[in-house]
Amino acid sequence: MITTSGLTKVYRSRGREVTALDGVDLHVREGEVYGVIGQSGAGKSSLIRCINLLERPTSGTVTVAGQDLTALAGRGPRAGRELRQARSRIGMVFQHFNLLSTRTVQDNVELPLEILGRSGRERSRKALELLDLVGLADKAKAYPAQLSGGQKQRVGIARALAGDPKVLLSDEATSALDPETTRSILQLLRDLNRQLGLTVLLITHEMDVVKSICDSAALMDSGRIVESGTVGELLATPGSELAAALFPVTGDASAEDRTVLDVTFQGEAATQPVISQLSRTYNIDISILGAAIDTVGGLQVGRMRIELPGRYEDNVVPVGFLREQGLQIDVVNANEDGPELVKEGAR
Ligand SMILES: Nc1ncnc2c1ncn2[C@@H]1O[C@H](COP(=O)(O)OP(=O)(O)OP(=O)(O)O)[C@@H](O)[C@H]1O
Ligand SMILES: [Mg+2]
């Protein structure tokens, strides 16, 4: 649904150049909620602004719903019209809502439809339908100043949906909201994703946001995507930074002459019988240092940190046994001449 290829953005101001995007290849599938996470300055907003061509990419291409937007940008009046039309099918939600304070809630939602030249009756019907969808049917005649932050964001979402978009882009839509309101807005985005088949690309710097509603995620750093995949894929990737942040497990991994492993399983699998089987088969004592079960992006995931006596070289066979059971194993401690070996084993 959204593809960027080699997307690059260099800002030039007063003789200085800042590379905000450095060859970004992003693939968002139809109907998924995709989270892009990264620290301040990583290029997240630049990415989203380049995707809807609010910002002109320096190079690379952006394709949304099969249409190459970069090819339309700046190619005469006809292409300009096509670009505007294509853009109206991309909804955008902002951190600070960007509502017009002199207009009622309903008139704010109608605004994009006015720009598209729809009739008064059609605008009004659509706006009321959308306000109902976001749970604000009774606020149509209110002004933004009379609403709470969460309600304002609901208006922002209703407005973003006015052009019947296939794609919703959200730049930190919840970062101005308290945790409770954040949850309800995320739930609304999830519901809209399911009910309308809407593809959602959201930008955030909060791991919890990714954890609660994303099917897929990408980690950005210095204008690049350094990791990406479905939540399931990420959790199954040894050494994944995103996986570790999405689902941290703690436990002291510093012991010498011990092998510390993180065991991850998804869905129905359970580690407990496998661990006791391992202990019996190889006659070793296994300590559990930490364990957690959680729901990440709708997936049931369990993770356990265990400790085996002996160094990694002594445990190649038991580790192989665990992998054969379909469990994902990350070797946490790499002792002395270990690192190379550990890496190899983790693959
Ligand atoms: N209009 C601009 N002119 C010049 N530099 C810019 C402009 N917009 C962004 N930048 C720079 O590009 C880099 C990426 O900025 P961007 O806003 O995309 O980051 P971000 O990941 O959204 O950060 P945050 O989490 O703080 O919102 C930063 O170094 C920023 O200073
Ligand atoms: Mg930003």
mmCIF file of C-alpha atoms and ligand atoms in Angstrom:
data_model
loop_
_atom_site.group_PDB
_atom_site.id
_atom_site.type_symbol
_atom_site.label_atom_id
_atom_site.label_comp_id
_atom_site.label_asym_id
_atom_site.label_seq_id
_atom_site.Cartn_x
_atom_site.Cartn_y
_atom_site.Cartn_z
ATOM 1 C CA MET A 1 0.000 0.000 0.000
ATOM 2 C CA ILE A 2 2.909 2.330 0.760
ATOM 3 C CA THR A 3 6.344 1.834 -0.751
ATOM 4 C CA THR A 4 9.290 4.154 -0.567
ATOM 5 C CA SER A 5 12.411 3.356 -2.462
ATOM 6 C CA GLY A 6 15.748 5.035 -1.876
ATOM 7 C CA LEU A 7 13.901 7.945 -0.290
ATOM 8 C CA THR A 8 16.300 10.755 0.539
ATOM 9 C CA LYS A 9 15.657 14.188 1.986
ATOM 10 C CA VAL A 10 18.362 16.786 2.370
ATOM 11 C CA TYR A 11 17.347 20.105 3.931
ATOM 12 C CA ARG A 12 19.381 23.090 2.857
ATOM 13 C CA SER A 13 19.210 26.200 4.929
ATOM 14 C CA ARG A 14 21.693 29.046 5.141
ATOM 15 C CA GLY A 15 24.428 27.078 3.423
ATOM 16 C CA ARG A 16 24.083 24.098 5.779
ATOM 17 C CA GLU A 17 22.885 20.698 4.705
ATOM 18 C CA VAL A 18 21.040 18.222 6.892
ATOM 19 C CA THR A 19 20.376 14.731 5.583
ATOM 20 C CA ALA A 20 17.117 13.827 7.297
ATOM 21 C CA LEU A 21 16.389 10.735 5.175
ATOM 22 C CA ASP A 22 19.204 8.655 3.809
ATOM 23 C CA GLY A 23 17.851 6.063 1.378
ATOM 24 C CA VAL A 24 14.731 4.778 3.096
ATOM 25 C CA ASP A 25 13.083 1.626 1.706
ATOM 26 C CA LEU A 26 9.763 1.106 3.432
ATOM 27 C CA HIS A 27 7.013 -1.385 2.617
ATOM 28 C CA VAL A 28 3.648 -1.124 4.306
ATOM 29 C CA ARG A 29 1.131 -3.803 3.383
ATOM 30 C CA GLU A 30 -2.542 -3.124 2.807
ATOM 31 C CA GLY A 31 -4.602 -3.289 5.990
ATOM 32 C CA GLU A 32 -1.767 -3.268 8.483
ATOM 33 C CA VAL A 33 -0.904 -0.912 11.295
ATOM 34 C CA TYR A 34 2.757 -0.051 10.827
ATOM 35 C CA GLY A 35 4.755 1.797 13.441
ATOM 36 C CA VAL A 36 7.927 3.771 12.820
ATOM 37 C CA ILE A 37 9.870 4.426 15.966
ATOM 38 C CA GLY A 38 13.077 6.315 16.593
ATOM 39 C CA GLN A 39 14.702 9.000 18.673
ATOM 40 C CA SER A 40 14.220 12.702 18.225
ATOM 41 C CA GLY A 41 15.847 13.830 14.988
ATOM 42 C CA ALA A 42 15.890 10.326 13.484
ATOM 43 C CA GLY A 43 13.854 11.558 10.502
ATOM 44 C CA LYS A 44 10.396 10.203 11.366
ATOM 45 C CA SER A 45 8.440 13.370 10.587
ATOM 46 C CA SER A 46 10.488 13.929 7.451
ATOM 47 C CA LEU A 47 9.550 10.438 6.324
ATOM 48 C CA ILE A 48 5.838 10.970 6.820
ATOM 49 C CA ARG A 49 5.938 14.430 5.237
ATOM 50 C CA CYS A 50 7.744 13.025 2.210
ATOM 51 C CA ILE A 51 5.234 10.191 1.909
ATOM 52 C CA ASN A 52 2.339 12.592 1.433
ATOM 53 C CA LEU A 53 4.533 15.017 -0.492
ATOM 54 C CA LEU A 54 4.049 17.809 2.047
ATOM 55 C CA GLU A 55 7.816 17.855 1.679
ATOM 56 C CA ARG A 56 9.450 17.210 -1.682
ATOM 57 C CA PRO A 57 11.930 14.313 -1.487
ATOM 58 C CA THR A 58 15.444 15.086 -2.689
ATOM 59 C CA SER A 59 15.531 11.729 -4.444
ATOM 60 C CA GLY A 60 13.818 8.354 -4.423
ATOM 61 C CA THR A 61 10.207 7.395 -5.023
ATOM 62 C CA VAL A 62 6.986 7.205 -3.019
ATOM 63 C CA THR A 63 4.178 4.937 -4.172
ATOM 64 C CA VAL A 64 0.815 4.926 -2.393
ATOM 65 C CA ALA A 65 -1.933 2.518 -3.481
ATOM 66 C CA GLY A 66 -0.038 1.801 -6.673
ATOM 67 C CA GLN A 67 0.353 5.447 -7.638
ATOM 68 C CA ASP A 68 3.815 6.980 -7.917
ATOM 69 C CA LEU A 69 3.347 10.301 -6.132
ATOM 70 C CA THR A 70 6.879 11.488 -6.772
ATOM 71 C CA ALA A 71 6.229 11.210 -10.520
ATOM 72 C CA LEU A 72 3.190 13.489 -10.134
ATOM 73 C CA ALA A 73 4.905 16.124 -8.017
ATOM 74 C CA GLY A 74 5.829 19.231 -9.971
ATOM 75 C CA ARG A 75 4.871 18.063 -13.470
ATOM 76 C CA GLY A 76 2.537 20.799 -14.598
ATOM 77 C CA PRO A 77 -1.069 21.687 -13.706
ATOM 78 C CA ARG A 78 -2.637 18.380 -14.763
ATOM 79 C CA ALA A 79 -0.269 16.272 -12.692
ATOM 80 C CA GLY A 80 -0.764 18.824 -9.910
ATOM 81 C CA ARG A 81 -4.479 18.110 -9.920
ATOM 82 C CA GLU A 82 -3.833 14.370 -9.862
ATOM 83 C CA LEU A 83 -1.432 14.822 -6.984
ATOM 84 C CA ARG A 84 -4.036 16.772 -5.007
ATOM 85 C CA GLN A 85 -6.556 14.022 -5.656
ATOM 86 C CA ALA A 86 -4.096 11.326 -4.653
ATOM 87 C CA ARG A 87 -3.309 13.292 -1.498
ATOM 88 C CA SER A 88 -6.961 13.560 -0.549
ATOM 89 C CA ARG A 89 -6.937 9.767 -0.320
ATOM 90 C CA ILE A 90 -4.188 9.941 2.298
ATOM 91 C CA GLY A 91 -5.517 10.993 5.707
ATOM 92 C CA MET A 92 -3.163 12.825 8.034
ATOM 93 C CA VAL A 93 -3.402 13.105 11.826
ATOM 94 C CA PHE A 94 -1.207 15.560 13.725
ATOM 95 C CA GLN A 95 0.231 15.734 17.215
ATOM 96 C CA HIS A 96 -1.351 19.127 17.945
ATOM 97 C CA PHE A 97 -4.609 18.360 16.111
ATOM 98 C CA ASN A 98 -4.402 21.448 13.831
ATOM 99 C CA LEU A 99 -8.094 22.289 14.211
ATOM 100 C CA LEU A 100 -9.460 25.670 13.194
ATOM 101 C CA SER A 101 -10.615 27.362 16.390
ATOM 102 C CA THR A 102 -13.212 29.597 14.715
ATOM 103 C CA ARG A 103 -15.035 26.652 13.155
ATOM 104 C CA THR A 104 -17.348 24.180 14.832
ATOM 105 C CA VAL A 105 -16.359 20.548 15.124
ATOM 106 C CA GLN A 106 -18.600 19.660 12.193
ATOM 107 C CA ASP A 107 -17.194 22.453 10.032
ATOM 108 C CA ASN A 108 -13.665 21.294 10.803
ATOM 109 C CA VAL A 109 -14.531 17.819 9.559
ATOM 110 C CA GLU A 110 -16.213 19.286 6.475
ATOM 111 C CA LEU A 111 -13.174 21.340 5.499
ATOM 112 C CA PRO A 112 -11.454 18.753 3.257
ATOM 113 C CA LEU A 113 -14.804 18.117 1.556
ATOM 114 C CA GLU A 114 -15.189 21.830 0.834
ATOM 115 C CA ILE A 115 -11.776 21.780 -0.789
ATOM 116 C CA LEU A 116 -12.892 18.789 -2.876
ATOM 117 C CA GLY A 117 -15.947 20.836 -3.951
ATOM 118 C CA ARG A 118 -18.632 18.606 -2.433
ATOM 119 C CA SER A 119 -22.174 19.937 -1.948
ATOM 120 C CA GLY A 120 -23.343 21.256 1.423
ATOM 121 C CA ARG A 121 -25.747 18.386 1.949
ATOM 122 C CA GLU A 122 -23.130 15.745 1.127
ATOM 123 C CA ARG A 123 -20.576 17.422 3.392
ATOM 124 C CA SER A 124 -22.950 17.568 6.281
ATOM 125 C CA ARG A 125 -24.057 13.937 5.882
ATOM 126 C CA LYS A 126 -20.457 12.733 5.694
ATOM 127 C CA ALA A 127 -19.254 14.835 8.629
ATOM 128 C CA LEU A 128 -22.051 13.649 10.914
ATOM 129 C CA GLU A 129 -21.440 10.049 9.902
ATOM 130 C CA LEU A 130 -17.727 10.393 10.715
ATOM 131 C CA LEU A 131 -18.354 12.137 14.024
ATOM 132 C CA ASP A 132 -20.611 9.255 14.940
ATOM 133 C CA LEU A 133 -17.871 6.810 13.962
ATOM 134 C CA VAL A 134 -15.337 8.476 16.276
ATOM 135 C CA GLY A 135 -17.850 8.739 19.122
ATOM 136 C CA LEU A 136 -18.505 12.494 18.964
ATOM 137 C CA ALA A 137 -21.985 12.658 17.459
ATOM 138 C CA ASP A 138 -23.112 15.013 20.225
ATOM 139 C CA LYS A 139 -20.272 17.523 19.716
ATOM 140 C CA ALA A 140 -20.974 18.553 16.124
ATOM 141 C CA LYS A 141 -21.895 22.136 17.087
ATOM 142 C CA ALA A 142 -19.187 22.577 19.725
ATOM 143 C CA TYR A 143 -15.977 24.561 19.137
ATOM 144 C CA PRO A 144 -12.508 23.023 19.553
ATOM 145 C CA ALA A 145 -11.836 25.079 22.698
ATOM 146 C CA GLN A 146 -14.731 23.289 24.394
ATOM 147 C CA LEU A 147 -13.190 19.843 23.855
ATOM 148 C CA SER A 148 -10.673 17.760 25.755
ATOM 149 C CA GLY A 149 -7.407 16.749 24.081
ATOM 150 C CA GLY A 150 -8.705 13.277 23.304
ATOM 151 C CA GLN A 151 -11.897 14.701 21.814
ATOM 152 C CA LYS A 152 -9.876 17.118 19.680
ATOM 153 C CA GLN A 153 -7.840 14.232 18.350
ATOM 154 C CA ARG A 154 -11.051 12.362 17.524
ATOM 155 C CA VAL A 155 -12.120 15.374 15.467
ATOM 156 C CA GLY A 156 -8.692 15.338 13.809
ATOM 157 C CA ILE A 157 -9.190 11.678 12.936
ATOM 158 C CA ALA A 158 -12.727 12.267 11.611
ATOM 159 C CA ARG A 159 -11.373 15.081 9.433
ATOM 160 C CA ALA A 160 -8.578 12.819 8.172
ATOM 161 C CA LEU A 161 -11.202 10.280 7.103
ATOM 162 C CA ALA A 162 -13.368 12.762 5.194
ATOM 163 C CA GLY A 163 -11.859 11.982 1.791
ATOM 164 C CA ASP A 164 -12.384 8.208 2.276
ATOM 165 C CA PRO A 165 -8.653 7.564 2.434
ATOM 166 C CA LYS A 166 -7.142 4.128 2.065
ATOM 167 C CA VAL A 167 -4.187 5.232 4.126
ATOM 168 C CA LEU A 168 -3.951 7.123 7.391
ATOM 169 C CA LEU A 169 -0.668 8.744 8.369
ATOM 170 C CA SER A 170 -0.214 9.759 11.965
ATOM 171 C CA ASP A 171 2.683 11.793 13.331
ATOM 172 C CA GLU A 172 2.803 11.425 17.120
ATOM 173 C CA ALA A 173 -1.004 11.546 17.327
ATOM 174 C CA THR A 174 -0.994 10.586 20.984
ATOM 175 C CA SER A 175 2.111 12.240 22.374
ATOM 176 C CA ALA A 176 0.189 15.292 23.624
ATOM 177 C CA LEU A 177 -2.284 13.056 25.481
ATOM 178 C CA ASP A 178 -2.320 11.387 28.897
ATOM 179 C CA PRO A 179 -1.898 7.594 29.069
ATOM 180 C CA GLU A 180 -5.620 6.822 29.464
ATOM 181 C CA THR A 181 -6.608 9.025 26.511
ATOM 182 C CA THR A 182 -3.694 7.609 24.518
ATOM 183 C CA ARG A 183 -5.114 4.138 24.991
ATOM 184 C CA SER A 184 -8.565 5.159 23.804
ATOM 185 C CA ILE A 185 -7.190 6.929 20.705
ATOM 186 C CA LEU A 186 -5.008 3.927 19.858
ATOM 187 C CA GLN A 187 -8.038 1.690 20.268
ATOM 188 C CA LEU A 188 -9.985 3.952 17.910
ATOM 189 C CA LEU A 189 -7.200 3.727 15.293
ATOM 190 C CA ARG A 190 -7.188 -0.047 15.668
ATOM 191 C CA ASP A 191 -10.998 -0.203 15.274
ATOM 192 C CA LEU A 192 -10.902 1.991 12.162
ATOM 193 C CA ASN A 193 -8.129 -0.177 10.760
ATOM 194 C CA ARG A 194 -10.298 -3.259 11.221
ATOM 195 C CA GLN A 195 -13.700 -1.810 10.292
ATOM 196 C CA LEU A 196 -12.618 0.171 7.250
ATOM 197 C CA GLY A 197 -9.629 -1.918 6.192
ATOM 198 C CA LEU A 198 -7.625 1.269 6.618
ATOM 199 C CA THR A 199 -3.846 1.017 6.359
ATOM 200 C CA VAL A 200 -2.262 3.014 9.178
ATOM 201 C CA LEU A 201 1.312 4.283 9.244
ATOM 202 C CA LEU A 202 2.101 5.831 12.571
ATOM 203 C CA ILE A 203 5.145 7.591 13.862
ATOM 204 C CA THR A 204 5.974 7.471 17.511
ATOM 205 C CA HIS A 205 8.822 7.582 19.953
ATOM 206 C CA GLU A 206 6.924 5.444 22.464
ATOM 207 C CA MET A 207 7.512 1.709 22.397
ATOM 208 C CA ASP A 208 4.174 1.149 24.145
ATOM 209 C CA VAL A 209 2.326 2.538 21.141
ATOM 210 C CA VAL A 210 4.022 0.043 18.856
ATOM 211 C CA LYS A 211 3.405 -2.707 21.333
ATOM 212 C CA SER A 212 -0.292 -2.076 21.713
ATOM 213 C CA ILE A 213 -1.460 -1.724 18.116
ATOM 214 C CA CYS A 214 1.200 -2.364 15.471
ATOM 215 C CA ASP A 215 1.348 -5.398 13.194
ATOM 216 C CA SER A 216 4.736 -4.310 11.871
ATOM 217 C CA ALA A 217 7.382 -1.861 12.914
ATOM 218 C CA ALA A 218 10.555 -0.177 11.762
ATOM 219 C CA LEU A 219 13.315 1.404 13.800
ATOM 220 C CA MET A 220 14.823 4.608 12.414
ATOM 221 C CA ASP A 221 18.200 6.023 13.268
ATOM 222 C CA SER A 222 19.976 8.934 11.560
ATOM 223 C CA GLY A 223 17.691 8.922 8.537
ATOM 224 C CA ARG A 224 17.879 5.193 7.935
ATOM 225 C CA ILE A 225 15.710 2.214 8.720
ATOM 226 C CA VAL A 226 17.907 -0.072 10.759
ATOM 227 C CA GLU A 227 15.375 -2.818 11.464
ATOM 228 C CA SER A 228 11.924 -3.645 10.144
ATOM 229 C CA GLY A 229 9.419 -6.457 9.910
ATOM 230 C CA THR A 230 6.236 -7.832 11.358
ATOM 231 C CA VAL A 231 6.185 -8.014 15.134
ATOM 232 C CA GLY A 232 6.459 -11.793 14.850
ATOM 233 C CA GLU A 233 9.497 -11.537 12.574
ATOM 234 C CA LEU A 234 11.184 -9.012 14.808
ATOM 235 C CA LEU A 235 10.674 -11.148 17.896
ATOM 236 C CA ALA A 236 12.135 -14.079 16.000
ATOM 237 C CA THR A 237 15.242 -12.124 14.992
ATOM 238 C CA PRO A 238 18.201 -12.830 17.250
ATOM 239 C CA GLY A 239 19.721 -9.637 18.572
ATOM 240 C CA SER A 240 16.846 -7.442 17.350
ATOM 241 C CA GLU A 241 16.901 -4.132 19.190
ATOM 242 C CA LEU A 242 13.204 -3.606 18.564
ATOM 243 C CA ALA A 243 12.334 -7.057 19.857
ATOM 244 C CA ALA A 244 14.328 -6.441 23.017
ATOM 245 C CA ALA A 245 12.577 -3.106 23.554
ATOM 246 C CA LEU A 246 9.124 -4.459 22.704
ATOM 247 C CA PHE A 247 9.554 -7.303 25.060
ATOM 248 C CA PRO A 248 12.285 -6.831 27.594
ATOM 249 C CA VAL A 249 13.248 -9.622 29.921
ATOM 250 C CA THR A 250 15.600 -8.936 32.755
ATOM 251 C CA GLY A 251 17.841 -11.149 34.788
ATOM 252 C CA ASP A 252 21.517 -10.983 35.671
ATOM 253 C CA ALA A 253 23.473 -12.336 32.725
ATOM 254 C CA SER A 254 26.943 -11.561 34.062
ATOM 255 C CA ALA A 255 27.846 -14.917 35.604
ATOM 256 C CA GLU A 256 31.131 -16.391 34.422
ATOM 257 C CA ASP A 257 31.326 -19.991 33.318
ATOM 258 C CA ARG A 258 27.607 -19.953 32.714
ATOM 259 C CA THR A 259 25.596 -19.727 29.541
ATOM 260 C CA VAL A 260 22.666 -17.352 29.664
ATOM 261 C CA LEU A 261 19.957 -17.748 27.040
ATOM 262 C CA ASP A 262 16.792 -15.848 26.217
ATOM 263 C CA VAL A 263 14.162 -18.294 25.055
ATOM 264 C CA THR A 264 11.278 -16.809 23.091
ATOM 265 C CA PHE A 265 8.112 -18.557 22.031
ATOM 266 C CA GLN A 266 4.998 -17.381 20.243
ATOM 267 C CA GLY A 267 1.415 -18.524 20.346
ATOM 268 C CA GLU A 268 0.539 -21.851 21.897
ATOM 269 C CA ALA A 269 4.062 -23.131 22.519
ATOM 270 C CA ALA A 270 5.124 -23.360 26.127
ATOM 271 C CA THR A 271 8.673 -23.421 27.411
ATOM 272 C CA GLN A 272 8.143 -25.091 30.755
ATOM 273 C CA PRO A 273 7.912 -28.758 29.567
ATOM 274 C CA VAL A 274 10.762 -28.197 27.114
ATOM 275 C CA ILE A 275 13.009 -26.781 29.821
ATOM 276 C CA SER A 276 12.366 -29.708 32.167
ATOM 277 C CA GLN A 277 12.890 -32.117 29.279
ATOM 278 C CA LEU A 278 16.203 -30.417 28.537
ATOM 279 C CA SER A 279 17.220 -30.693 32.140
ATOM 280 C CA ARG A 280 16.373 -34.417 32.257
ATOM 281 C CA THR A 281 17.883 -35.311 28.872
ATOM 282 C CA TYR A 282 21.258 -33.703 29.528
ATOM 283 C CA ASN A 283 21.202 -34.021 33.277
ATOM 284 C CA ILE A 284 21.910 -30.343 33.883
ATOM 285 C CA ASP A 285 20.543 -27.861 36.390
ATOM 286 C CA ILE A 286 18.821 -24.963 34.759
ATOM 287 C CA SER A 287 18.045 -21.752 36.607
ATOM 288 C CA ILE A 288 15.315 -19.420 35.493
ATOM 289 C CA LEU A 289 16.565 -15.829 35.862
ATOM 290 C CA GLY A 290 13.483 -14.064 34.576
ATOM 291 C CA ALA A 291 10.323 -14.686 32.603
ATOM 292 C CA ALA A 292 7.417 -12.795 31.137
ATOM 293 C CA ILE A 293 4.352 -13.361 29.008
ATOM 294 C CA ASP A 294 2.835 -10.503 27.106
ATOM 295 C CA THR A 295 0.721 -9.543 24.122
ATOM 296 C CA VAL A 296 2.712 -7.705 21.483
ATOM 297 C CA GLY A 297 0.862 -6.428 18.442
ATOM 298 C CA GLY A 298 -1.887 -8.970 19.122
ATOM 299 C CA LEU A 299 0.584 -11.862 19.398
ATOM 300 C CA GLN A 300 0.948 -13.910 22.570
ATOM 301 C CA VAL A 301 4.632 -14.004 23.321
ATOM 302 C CA GLY A 302 6.594 -15.539 26.123
ATOM 303 C CA ARG A 303 10.215 -14.992 26.972
ATOM 304 C CA MET A 304 12.365 -16.668 29.559
ATOM 305 C CA ARG A 305 15.948 -16.017 30.555
ATOM 306 C CA ILE A 306 17.667 -19.200 31.667
ATOM 307 C CA GLU A 307 21.131 -20.095 32.836
ATOM 308 C CA LEU A 308 22.972 -23.314 32.001
ATOM 309 C CA PRO A 309 26.139 -24.428 33.745
ATOM 310 C CA GLY A 310 29.276 -24.185 31.627
ATOM 311 C CA ARG A 311 30.386 -21.932 28.835
ATOM 312 C CA TYR A 312 28.666 -21.660 25.495
ATOM 313 C CA GLU A 313 31.047 -24.165 23.846
ATOM 314 C CA ASP A 314 29.935 -26.754 26.390
ATOM 315 C CA ASN A 315 26.272 -26.122 25.636
ATOM 316 C CA VAL A 316 26.106 -26.318 21.880
ATOM 317 C CA VAL A 317 24.124 -29.563 22.007
ATOM 318 C CA PRO A 318 21.478 -28.430 24.548
ATOM 319 C CA VAL A 319 21.072 -25.145 22.658
ATOM 320 C CA GLY A 320 20.593 -27.137 19.465
ATOM 321 C CA PHE A 321 17.980 -29.219 21.269
ATOM 322 C CA LEU A 322 16.018 -26.072 22.223
ATOM 323 C CA ARG A 323 16.174 -24.752 18.680
ATOM 324 C CA GLU A 324 14.898 -28.077 17.366
ATOM 325 C CA GLN A 325 11.828 -27.634 19.572
ATOM 326 C CA GLY A 326 11.043 -24.521 17.554
ATOM 327 C CA LEU A 327 12.069 -22.104 20.275
ATOM 328 C CA GLN A 328 14.010 -19.001 19.440
ATOM 329 C CA ILE A 329 17.248 -18.764 21.362
ATOM 330 C CA ASP A 330 19.326 -15.661 21.934
ATOM 331 C CA VAL A 331 22.660 -16.192 23.609
ATOM 332 C CA VAL A 332 22.946 -13.329 26.064
ATOM 333 C CA ASN A 333 26.402 -13.599 27.560
ATOM 334 C CA ALA A 334 29.414 -13.949 25.346
ATOM 335 C CA ASN A 335 32.365 -15.065 27.416
ATOM 336 C CA GLU A 336 36.028 -14.599 26.520
ATOM 337 C CA ASP A 337 36.631 -16.416 23.243
ATOM 338 C CA GLY A 338 32.908 -16.570 22.757
ATOM 339 C CA PRO A 339 31.622 -13.733 20.579
ATOM 340 C CA GLU A 340 32.298 -15.234 17.140
ATOM 341 C CA LEU A 341 30.985 -18.592 18.207
ATOM 342 C CA VAL A 342 27.971 -17.113 19.896
ATOM 343 C CA LYS A 343 27.077 -15.130 16.813
ATOM 344 C CA GLU A 344 27.346 -18.209 14.676
ATOM 345 C CA GLY A 345 25.235 -20.185 17.073
ATOM 346 C CA ALA A 346 22.587 -17.514 17.186
ATOM 347 C CA ARG A 347 22.020 -17.623 13.473
HETATM 348 N N1 LIG B 1 12.568 22.201 7.583
HETATM 349 C C1 LIG B 1 13.759 21.776 7.995
HETATM 350 N N2 LIG B 1 14.884 22.464 7.694
HETATM 351 C C2 LIG B 1 16.095 22.020 8.090
HETATM 352 N N3 LIG B 1 16.303 20.915 8.816
HETATM 353 C C3 LIG B 1 15.237 20.183 9.153
HETATM 354 C C4 LIG B 1 13.903 20.571 8.778
HETATM 355 N N4 LIG B 1 13.021 19.650 9.272
HETATM 356 C C5 LIG B 1 13.775 18.734 9.917
HETATM 357 N N5 LIG B 1 15.081 19.041 9.850
HETATM 358 C C6 LIG B 1 16.185 18.243 10.413
HETATM 359 O O1 LIG B 1 16.101 16.924 9.902
HETATM 360 C C7 LIG B 1 16.392 15.955 10.906
HETATM 361 C C8 LIG B 1 15.196 15.013 11.085
HETATM 362 O O2 LIG B 1 14.102 15.756 11.599
HETATM 363 P P1 LIG B 1 12.653 15.121 11.827
HETATM 364 O O3 LIG B 1 11.750 16.218 12.223
HETATM 365 O O4 LIG B 1 12.272 14.326 10.627
HETATM 366 O O5 LIG B 1 12.936 14.138 13.064
HETATM 367 P P2 LIG B 1 11.919 13.335 13.981
HETATM 368 O O6 LIG B 1 12.399 11.923 13.996
HETATM 369 O O7 LIG B 1 10.532 13.583 13.555
HETATM 370 O O8 LIG B 1 12.187 13.968 15.421
HETATM 371 P P3 LIG B 1 11.137 14.220 16.636
HETATM 372 O O9 LIG B 1 10.964 12.897 17.323
HETATM 373 O O10 LIG B 1 11.867 15.209 17.501
HETATM 374 O O11 LIG B 1 9.867 14.759 16.069
HETATM 375 C C9 LIG B 1 16.743 16.740 12.147
HETATM 376 O O12 LIG B 1 18.139 16.867 12.207
HETATM 377 C C10 LIG B 1 16.102 18.097 11.907
HETATM 378 O O13 LIG B 1 16.811 19.107 12.565
HETATM 379 MG MG MG B 2 8.856 14.444 14.449
#
